[in-house]
Short mmCIF file of C-alpha atoms and ligand atoms in Angstrom, two decimals:
data_model
loop_
_atom_site.label_atom_id
_atom_site.label_comp_id
_atom_site.label_asym_id
_atom_site.label_seq_id
_atom_site.Cartn_x
_atom_site.Cartn_y
_atom_site.Cartn_z
CA MET A 1 -0.14 -7.37 -20.44
CA GLU A 2 -1.77 -9.09 -23.41
CA TYR A 3 -5.02 -10.94 -22.87
CA LYS A 4 -3.53 -14.00 -24.54
CA THR A 5 -0.73 -14.11 -21.96
CA LEU A 6 -3.18 -13.65 -19.09
CA LEU A 7 -5.42 -16.45 -20.39
CA GLN A 8 -2.39 -18.69 -20.63
CA ILE A 9 -1.45 -17.86 -17.02
CA ALA A 10 -5.02 -18.59 -15.83
CA ASN A 11 -4.79 -21.87 -17.67
CA ASP A 12 -1.34 -22.85 -16.35
CA PHE A 13 -1.71 -21.67 -12.75
CA GLU A 14 -5.49 -22.00 -12.48
CA SER A 15 -7.84 -19.43 -11.02
CA PRO A 16 -8.16 -17.37 -9.00
CA VAL A 17 -4.68 -15.94 -9.45
CA TYR A 18 -2.98 -12.58 -8.98
CA VAL A 19 -0.58 -11.51 -11.74
CA TYR A 20 1.95 -8.66 -11.45
CA ASP A 21 3.92 -7.05 -14.24
CA SER A 22 7.46 -6.20 -13.12
CA GLU A 23 7.96 -3.81 -16.03
CA LYS A 24 5.02 -1.64 -14.97
CA ILE A 25 6.37 -1.46 -11.41
CA GLY A 26 9.71 -0.34 -12.83
CA THR A 27 8.04 2.30 -15.00
CA GLN A 28 6.14 3.79 -12.06
CA TYR A 29 9.29 3.81 -9.93
CA LYS A 30 11.16 5.65 -12.70
CA ARG A 31 8.33 8.14 -13.14
CA LEU A 32 8.59 9.08 -9.50
CA THR A 33 12.38 9.34 -9.39
CA SER A 34 12.44 11.32 -12.66
CA ALA A 35 9.87 13.77 -11.32
CA PHE A 36 12.21 14.49 -8.41
CA SER A 37 15.50 14.26 -10.28
CA LYS A 38 16.45 17.79 -9.21
CA VAL A 39 16.46 16.86 -5.54
CA LYS A 40 20.00 16.10 -4.37
CA THR A 41 19.15 13.08 -2.28
CA LEU A 42 15.85 11.37 -2.93
CA LYS A 43 14.77 8.26 -1.06
CA ILE A 44 11.83 6.14 -2.15
CA ASN A 45 10.68 3.67 0.49
CA TYR A 46 8.15 1.29 -0.99
CA ALA A 47 5.21 0.71 1.42
CA VAL A 48 5.38 -3.04 2.00
CA LYS A 49 1.79 -3.37 3.20
CA ALA A 50 0.44 -2.70 -0.30
CA LEU A 51 1.90 -5.92 -1.66
CA SER A 52 4.28 -7.81 0.55
CA ASN A 53 5.42 -10.78 -1.51
CA ILE A 54 9.14 -11.27 -0.97
CA SER A 55 9.86 -11.46 -4.71
CA ILE A 56 8.18 -8.07 -5.13
CA LEU A 57 10.38 -6.71 -2.33
CA LYS A 58 13.43 -8.07 -4.13
CA LEU A 59 12.28 -6.36 -7.30
CA PHE A 60 12.16 -3.05 -5.41
CA LYS A 61 15.62 -3.70 -4.06
CA SER A 62 16.90 -4.14 -7.61
CA LEU A 63 15.29 -0.80 -8.53
CA GLY A 64 17.19 0.97 -5.74
CA SER A 65 14.20 1.45 -3.45
CA GLY A 66 14.10 1.24 0.32
CA LEU A 67 11.13 -0.02 2.34
CA ASP A 68 8.44 1.50 4.52
CA THR A 69 7.18 -1.02 7.07
CA VAL A 70 4.35 -0.89 9.60
CA SER A 71 4.97 -4.02 11.66
CA ILE A 72 7.93 -5.94 13.00
CA GLN A 73 6.94 -8.77 10.66
CA GLU A 74 7.26 -6.48 7.64
CA VAL A 75 10.68 -5.42 8.94
CA LYS A 76 11.70 -9.08 9.07
CA LEU A 77 10.33 -9.67 5.56
CA GLY A 78 12.43 -6.77 4.30
CA LEU A 79 15.57 -8.09 5.96
CA LYS A 80 14.85 -11.53 4.53
CA ALA A 81 14.49 -10.00 1.07
CA GLY A 82 18.04 -8.70 1.42
CA PHE A 83 17.53 -5.08 2.46
CA SER A 84 19.99 -3.72 4.99
CA PRO A 85 18.45 -2.19 8.15
CA ASP A 86 19.38 1.34 7.06
CA GLN A 87 17.21 0.89 3.95
CA ILE A 88 14.13 0.28 6.07
CA ILE A 89 11.91 2.76 7.87
CA TYR A 90 9.49 1.44 10.47
CA THR A 91 6.31 3.54 10.72
CA PRO A 92 3.86 1.76 12.98
CA ASN A 93 0.75 3.09 14.66
CA GLY A 94 -0.33 2.11 18.13
CA VAL A 95 2.20 -0.67 18.67
CA SER A 96 3.84 -1.55 21.98
CA LEU A 97 7.10 -0.07 23.22
CA GLU A 98 8.51 -3.62 23.13
CA GLU A 99 7.87 -3.93 19.40
CA ILE A 100 9.51 -0.57 18.72
CA GLU A 101 12.53 -1.60 20.78
CA MET A 102 12.72 -4.83 18.80
CA ALA A 103 12.78 -2.87 15.55
CA ALA A 104 15.42 -0.48 16.93
CA GLU A 105 17.47 -3.51 17.96
CA LEU A 106 17.37 -4.70 14.34
CA GLY A 107 18.81 -1.33 13.33
CA VAL A 108 16.00 0.08 11.22
CA GLN A 109 14.93 3.74 11.22
CA ILE A 110 12.29 4.20 13.91
CA ASN A 111 9.36 6.51 13.34
CA ILE A 112 7.24 7.32 16.38
CA ASP A 113 3.73 8.74 16.16
CA ASN A 114 2.63 9.42 19.73
CA LEU A 115 4.01 11.30 22.72
CA SER A 116 3.57 8.53 25.27
CA ILE A 117 5.85 6.08 23.47
CA LEU A 118 8.19 8.88 22.40
CA GLU A 119 8.80 9.82 26.03
CA GLN A 120 9.34 6.22 27.11
CA PHE A 121 11.57 5.37 24.16
CA GLY A 122 13.58 8.58 24.46
CA THR A 123 14.15 7.99 28.17
CA ARG A 124 15.46 4.48 27.58
CA HIS A 125 17.35 5.00 24.30
CA PRO A 126 18.32 8.66 24.01
CA LYS A 127 21.04 7.88 21.46
CA THR A 128 18.88 6.01 18.93
CA PRO A 129 17.90 8.35 16.09
CA VAL A 130 14.14 8.72 15.86
CA CYS A 131 11.86 10.18 13.21
CA ILE A 132 8.58 11.68 14.36
CA ARG A 133 5.30 11.46 12.56
CA ILE A 134 3.46 14.77 12.48
CA ASN A 135 -0.23 15.12 11.81
CA PRO A 136 -0.65 18.40 9.94
CA HIS A 137 -4.45 18.07 10.09
CA VAL A 138 -5.02 18.36 6.42
CA MET A 139 -8.04 16.63 4.99
CA ALA A 140 -6.82 15.40 1.68
CA GLY A 141 -9.79 14.22 -0.31
CA GLY A 142 -13.28 13.48 0.80
CA ASN A 143 -13.18 9.83 1.83
CA THR A 144 -12.89 9.70 5.62
CA ASN A 145 -12.07 5.98 5.46
CA ILE A 146 -8.64 6.72 4.15
CA SER A 147 -7.91 10.37 4.85
CA VAL A 148 -5.88 10.35 8.02
CA GLY A 149 -4.85 13.96 8.37
CA HIS A 150 -7.99 15.27 10.04
CA ILE A 151 -8.26 16.43 13.63
CA ASP A 152 -9.61 13.21 15.15
CA SER A 153 -7.35 10.87 13.24
CA LYS A 154 -5.47 8.23 15.24
CA PHE A 155 -2.34 8.85 13.18
CA GLY A 156 0.58 11.07 14.04
CA ILE A 157 1.44 13.68 16.63
CA SER A 158 -0.75 16.74 16.27
CA ILE A 159 0.99 19.93 15.23
CA HIS A 160 -0.86 21.53 18.13
CA GLN A 161 1.23 19.37 20.48
CA ILE A 162 4.58 20.66 19.27
CA PRO A 163 5.32 22.43 22.58
CA HIS A 164 4.87 19.18 24.50
CA LEU A 165 6.88 17.31 21.86
CA LEU A 166 9.76 19.76 22.24
CA ARG A 167 9.67 19.45 26.01
CA ILE A 168 9.98 15.65 25.79
CA ILE A 169 12.94 15.97 23.45
CA GLU A 170 14.62 18.49 25.71
CA ASN A 171 14.04 16.36 28.80
CA THR A 172 15.24 13.10 27.26
CA LYS A 173 17.99 14.62 25.08
CA MET A 174 16.89 12.25 22.36
CA ASN A 175 18.06 12.54 18.78
CA ILE A 176 15.42 13.46 16.19
CA ASN A 177 16.83 12.84 12.72
CA GLY A 178 13.70 12.99 10.60
CA ILE A 179 10.16 14.28 10.42
CA HIS A 180 7.36 12.60 8.60
CA MET A 181 3.77 12.97 7.52
CA HIS A 182 1.41 10.64 5.71
CA THR A 183 -1.90 12.31 5.14
CA GLY A 184 -3.69 9.34 3.67
CA SER A 185 -4.34 7.65 0.42
CA ASP A 186 -6.70 10.17 -1.05
CA ILE A 187 -4.67 13.16 -2.14
CA LEU A 188 -6.41 14.60 -5.16
CA ASP A 189 -4.95 17.97 -5.13
CA ILE A 190 -1.32 18.95 -5.42
CA ASP A 191 -2.09 22.21 -3.65
CA VAL A 192 -3.38 20.29 -0.63
CA PHE A 193 -0.17 18.30 -0.58
CA LEU A 194 1.96 21.42 -0.84
CA TYR A 195 -0.08 23.07 1.90
CA ALA A 196 0.60 20.14 4.24
CA SER A 197 4.26 20.28 3.24
CA GLU A 198 4.49 23.89 4.40
CA ILE A 199 3.33 22.80 7.83
CA LEU A 200 6.03 20.14 7.82
CA PHE A 201 8.70 22.70 6.83
CA ASP A 202 7.59 25.02 9.64
CA THR A 203 7.80 22.11 12.07
CA ALA A 204 11.22 21.07 10.78
CA LEU A 205 12.74 24.38 11.88
CA HIS A 206 12.30 23.30 15.51
CA PHE A 207 14.85 20.50 15.05
CA LYS A 208 18.55 21.09 14.61
CA ASP A 209 19.82 17.68 13.53
CA LEU A 210 17.47 16.52 10.82
CA GLU A 211 18.75 14.27 8.06
CA PHE A 212 15.54 13.76 6.15
CA ILE A 213 11.97 14.90 5.65
CA ASP A 214 9.51 12.18 4.72
CA PHE A 215 6.41 13.32 2.84
CA GLY A 216 4.65 9.96 3.08
CA SER A 217 2.41 9.13 0.19
CA GLY A 218 -1.22 9.23 -0.82
CA PHE A 219 -0.57 9.49 -4.55
CA LYS A 220 -3.64 8.62 -6.54
CA VAL A 221 -3.85 6.33 -9.52
CA PRO A 222 -6.92 5.97 -11.76
CA TYR A 223 -9.18 2.99 -11.03
CA LYS A 224 -12.02 3.81 -13.35
CA GLU A 225 -12.61 6.06 -16.32
CA GLY A 226 -12.62 9.70 -15.34
CA ASP A 227 -10.61 9.14 -12.15
CA ILE A 228 -8.01 11.73 -11.31
CA GLU A 229 -4.40 10.70 -11.13
CA THR A 230 -1.85 12.60 -9.05
CA ASN A 231 0.19 14.62 -11.48
CA ILE A 232 3.55 13.42 -10.20
CA GLU A 233 5.49 15.48 -12.69
CA GLU A 234 3.83 18.70 -11.57
CA LEU A 235 4.20 17.79 -7.90
CA GLY A 236 7.85 16.97 -8.53
CA GLU A 237 8.51 20.32 -10.08
CA LYS A 238 6.73 22.34 -7.38
CA LEU A 239 7.84 20.42 -4.31
CA THR A 240 11.45 20.20 -5.52
CA LYS A 241 11.65 23.97 -5.79
CA ARG A 242 10.17 24.43 -2.37
CA PHE A 243 12.28 21.67 -0.80
CA ASN A 244 15.55 22.98 -2.20
CA ALA A 245 14.72 26.47 -0.96
CA PHE A 246 13.94 25.06 2.45
CA CYS A 247 17.28 23.21 2.63
CA LYS A 248 19.05 26.51 1.97
CA LYS A 249 17.17 28.15 4.79
CA TYR A 250 17.77 25.16 7.07
CA GLY A 251 21.47 25.32 6.27
CA ARG A 252 21.92 21.71 5.27
CA GLU A 253 21.12 19.33 2.41
CA LEU A 254 18.38 17.03 3.60
CA THR A 255 17.08 13.84 2.06
CA LEU A 256 13.59 14.02 0.61
CA ALA A 257 11.75 10.78 1.24
CA PHE A 258 8.49 9.27 -0.02
CA GLU A 259 6.82 6.00 0.82
CA PRO A 260 4.31 5.12 -1.88
CA GLY A 261 2.50 1.82 -2.11
CA LYS A 262 -0.46 2.21 -4.41
CA PHE A 263 1.30 4.42 -6.95
CA LEU A 264 4.03 1.83 -7.47
CA VAL A 265 2.07 -1.42 -7.60
CA SER A 266 -1.67 -0.85 -8.08
CA GLU A 267 -1.75 -0.72 -11.86
CA ALA A 268 0.91 -3.43 -12.20
CA GLY A 269 -1.46 -6.07 -10.85
CA VAL A 270 -4.51 -7.90 -12.16
CA PHE A 271 -6.68 -10.53 -10.56
CA LEU A 272 -7.94 -13.37 -12.76
CA THR A 273 -11.11 -15.20 -11.77
CA LYS A 274 -13.27 -17.74 -13.55
CA VAL A 275 -17.04 -17.41 -13.93
CA ASN A 276 -18.73 -20.35 -12.22
CA VAL A 277 -22.34 -19.36 -12.79
CA VAL A 278 -24.30 -16.85 -14.84
CA LYS A 279 -27.53 -16.36 -12.94
CA GLN A 280 -30.51 -14.47 -14.24
CA THR A 281 -32.86 -13.06 -11.61
CA THR A 282 -35.96 -10.94 -12.10
CA SER A 283 -33.95 -7.74 -12.12
CA THR A 284 -30.34 -8.47 -12.99
CA VAL A 285 -27.81 -10.85 -14.43
CA PHE A 286 -25.23 -12.06 -11.95
CA ALA A 287 -21.85 -13.34 -12.99
CA GLN A 288 -20.53 -15.38 -10.06
CA VAL A 289 -16.79 -15.88 -10.00
CA ASP A 290 -14.58 -18.33 -8.09
CA SER A 291 -13.60 -15.67 -5.55
CA GLY A 292 -15.10 -13.21 -3.07
CA PHE A 293 -14.14 -10.52 -0.59
CA ASN A 294 -11.95 -13.15 1.00
CA HIS A 295 -9.57 -12.52 -1.92
CA LEU A 296 -10.30 -8.93 -2.86
CA ILE A 297 -12.03 -6.89 -0.20
CA ARG A 298 -11.60 -3.34 -1.50
CA PRO A 299 -14.99 -3.02 -3.24
CA MET A 300 -16.83 -4.14 -0.08
CA LEU A 301 -14.54 -2.31 2.36
CA TYR A 302 -14.02 0.99 0.59
CA GLY A 303 -16.53 0.93 -2.24
CA SER A 304 -13.61 0.82 -4.65
CA GLN A 305 -14.36 0.26 -8.30
CA HIS A 306 -12.05 -2.13 -10.05
CA GLU A 307 -12.51 -2.31 -13.81
CA ILE A 308 -13.50 -5.81 -14.89
CA ILE A 309 -12.70 -7.09 -18.36
CA ASN A 310 -13.94 -10.34 -19.87
CA ILE A 311 -10.68 -11.40 -21.48
CA SER A 312 -12.26 -14.59 -22.80
CA ASN A 313 -14.60 -12.59 -25.02
CA PRO A 314 -12.97 -9.19 -25.60
CA LYS A 315 -14.82 -8.59 -28.86
CA GLY A 316 -18.28 -9.62 -27.65
CA ARG A 317 -21.24 -7.27 -27.34
CA GLU A 318 -21.67 -5.48 -24.06
CA ARG A 319 -24.32 -6.38 -21.49
CA PHE A 320 -24.99 -5.24 -17.95
CA TYR A 321 -23.84 -7.51 -15.13
CA SER A 322 -23.49 -7.61 -11.41
CA VAL A 323 -20.25 -9.40 -10.70
CA VAL A 324 -20.34 -11.21 -7.38
CA GLY A 325 -18.37 -13.91 -5.58
CA TYR A 326 -18.97 -17.41 -4.27
CA ILE A 327 -18.76 -16.89 -0.52
CA CYS A 328 -21.77 -17.01 1.75
CA GLU A 329 -22.03 -13.32 2.38
CA THR A 330 -22.83 -10.37 0.17
CA ASP A 331 -19.65 -9.96 -1.82
CA THR A 332 -20.38 -7.64 -4.69
CA PHE A 333 -17.44 -6.71 -6.90
CA ALA A 334 -19.43 -4.64 -9.36
CA ASN A 335 -23.00 -3.50 -9.74
CA ASN A 336 -24.77 -2.99 -13.03
CA ARG A 337 -21.49 -2.90 -14.92
CA ARG A 338 -21.12 -2.95 -18.70
CA ILE A 339 -19.00 -6.00 -19.60
CA LYS A 340 -18.54 -8.00 -22.80
CA GLU A 341 -21.02 -10.87 -22.87
CA ILE A 342 -20.14 -13.46 -20.24
CA THR A 343 -20.39 -17.23 -20.58
CA GLU A 344 -19.75 -19.68 -17.75
CA GLY A 345 -16.05 -20.58 -17.74
CA ASP A 346 -14.92 -17.15 -18.96
CA ILE A 347 -11.95 -15.49 -17.29
CA LEU A 348 -12.70 -12.07 -15.80
CA CYS A 349 -9.72 -9.79 -15.27
CA PHE A 350 -9.89 -7.28 -12.39
CA GLN A 351 -7.70 -4.24 -13.00
CA ASN A 352 -5.64 -2.31 -10.40
CA ALA A 353 -5.19 -5.44 -8.30
CA GLY A 354 -1.59 -4.83 -7.28
CA ALA A 355 -2.15 -2.78 -4.13
CA TYR A 356 -4.10 -3.81 -1.02
CA CYS A 357 -5.63 -6.85 -2.70
CA TYR A 358 -3.62 -9.99 -1.99
CA SER A 359 -2.20 -8.39 1.14
CA MET A 360 -5.73 -8.07 2.56
CA ALA A 361 -6.85 -11.57 1.57
CA SER A 362 -8.21 -13.99 4.17
CA ASN A 363 -9.38 -17.59 4.54
CA TYR A 364 -13.01 -16.70 5.14
CA ASN A 365 -15.31 -19.61 4.26
CA SER A 366 -12.18 -21.76 4.69
CA ARG A 367 -11.15 -20.92 1.15
CA TYR A 368 -7.54 -20.95 0.05
CA ARG A 369 -5.76 -17.71 -0.66
CA PRO A 370 -4.91 -17.48 -4.38
CA ALA A 371 -1.58 -18.01 -6.09
CA GLU A 372 0.58 -15.05 -7.15
CA VAL A 373 2.50 -14.87 -10.42
CA LEU A 374 5.13 -12.34 -11.47
CA TRP A 375 5.43 -11.61 -15.19
CA HIS A 376 9.12 -10.83 -15.50
CA ASN A 377 11.37 -10.83 -18.58
CA LYS A 378 8.48 -12.17 -20.66
CA LYS A 379 8.06 -15.20 -18.43
CA ALA A 380 5.50 -16.14 -15.81
CA HIS A 381 7.06 -16.96 -12.43
CA LEU A 382 5.05 -18.45 -9.61
CA ILE A 383 5.90 -16.30 -6.56
CA ARG A 384 3.35 -17.73 -4.16
CA LYS A 385 1.64 -21.08 -4.29
CA ARG A 386 -2.08 -21.36 -3.88
CA GLU A 387 -2.86 -22.52 -0.36
CA THR A 388 -3.88 -26.08 0.34
CA PHE A 389 -6.04 -27.77 2.96
CA ASP A 390 -2.94 -28.11 5.16
CA ASP A 391 -2.71 -24.32 5.37
CA ILE A 392 -6.27 -24.19 6.65
CA ILE A 393 -5.65 -26.64 9.50
CA HIS A 394 -1.95 -26.46 10.32
CA ASN A 395 -2.31 -24.04 13.26
CA GLN A 396 -5.47 -25.57 14.61
CA VAL A 397 -5.20 -27.64 17.74
CA GLU A 398 -7.65 -30.51 18.00
CA ILE A 399 -8.34 -31.28 21.63
CA ASP A 400 -9.82 -34.32 23.20
CA LEU A 401 -13.23 -33.23 24.44
CA GLY A 402 -13.60 -36.43 26.44
CA SER A 403 -16.63 -38.64 26.42
CA LYS A 404 -19.66 -38.39 28.66
C1 PLP B 1 -0.05 2.78 3.85
C2 PLP B 1 1.02 3.73 4.05
C3 PLP B 1 1.70 4.28 2.95
C4 PLP B 1 1.35 3.98 1.52
O1 PLP B 1 0.19 4.60 1.09
P1 PLP B 1 -0.27 4.53 -0.43
O2 PLP B 1 -1.55 5.25 -0.48
O3 PLP B 1 -0.43 3.08 -0.79
O4 PLP B 1 0.78 5.14 -1.27
C5 PLP B 1 2.74 5.15 3.23
N1 PLP B 1 3.10 5.47 4.49
C6 PLP B 1 2.46 4.95 5.56
C7 PLP B 1 2.90 5.34 6.92
C8 PLP B 1 1.42 4.08 5.38
O5 PLP B 1 0.77 3.59 6.46
#
């Protein structure tokens, strides 16, 4: 999006504000479907948790996408956005049997990731089709915060437990219609992904009535210069070949499913903040913006680097800054970063703010969560209002503490 447009949005909707470009989301969606165009039935289920605004969900519906959900609330959001239950897969981790039964009641595809719940659910609802989440124990990437395929991960049913898994299915006579893996958000290497896929194919042969194989996600997008991006086109070519060969061997055309979040929305979003204070200390220059990790926690939580552009002074000379927030806690967005000279009042634009930014925002310091704007058909649409003081207090119950 043009800086001029973004400045206008910051002016009209005030800061801080998240802005999403619907065209970029569409482009990423097309890239993925094109890369797998030689698969007979491809199903993309957008991972709601990355960015769960209902207008964004509607946009995905218009693109032909389904949804991947991790809570009953996300399921309800999807239904409210107009998705039919069969377009939604529910892939929770560590939730109660009751919640899974609730989701099954709503008619969405259930995905179970532990043997205890599988046995209980299968005993009570042997006819409900269930997908199972396998942990192939593949460490994809080096960041243990987000790589979930390793041996001590809390996600999925270990491939070493397949014998027990098969016994439960035999005992309950339950119907397994899909198998799934999601090895984390840090897949750098297509070969690692293909390696994990082989484990999934081997596992699939144990089940006679599969309809789909879900390869999860973990596709990488560049955040900073020099970052690697998953080569979707290459993955598409290689996995398609392998998948089609597998279907032949299996004796049936299966659906190939993915559930990307970051790949589809990360680059489509920016976060606009205003510089409140430029503060010179003995060793650095701080630019303090009207936000903090209450609005964008990824740098503090994962050490993520979001590019920051001073869109108020794009032609200025570069200086080194530490960009920090205004909450009473260390909330560093960027350390010693080269940015065009900053003046108080400038608008700083954080890149890659589409995924896991707004959806992780909180009210810490009793601050309001920001507004969200969708840039669609060359127009800015408010898709979430900035919170107000009412939002801070409306669930609080003031009690009478009595008098002494
Ligand atoms: C979070 C999540 C995804 C999406 O991961 P990205 O890295 O954003 O693509 C997909 N599947 C499951 C089960 C998830 O929990």
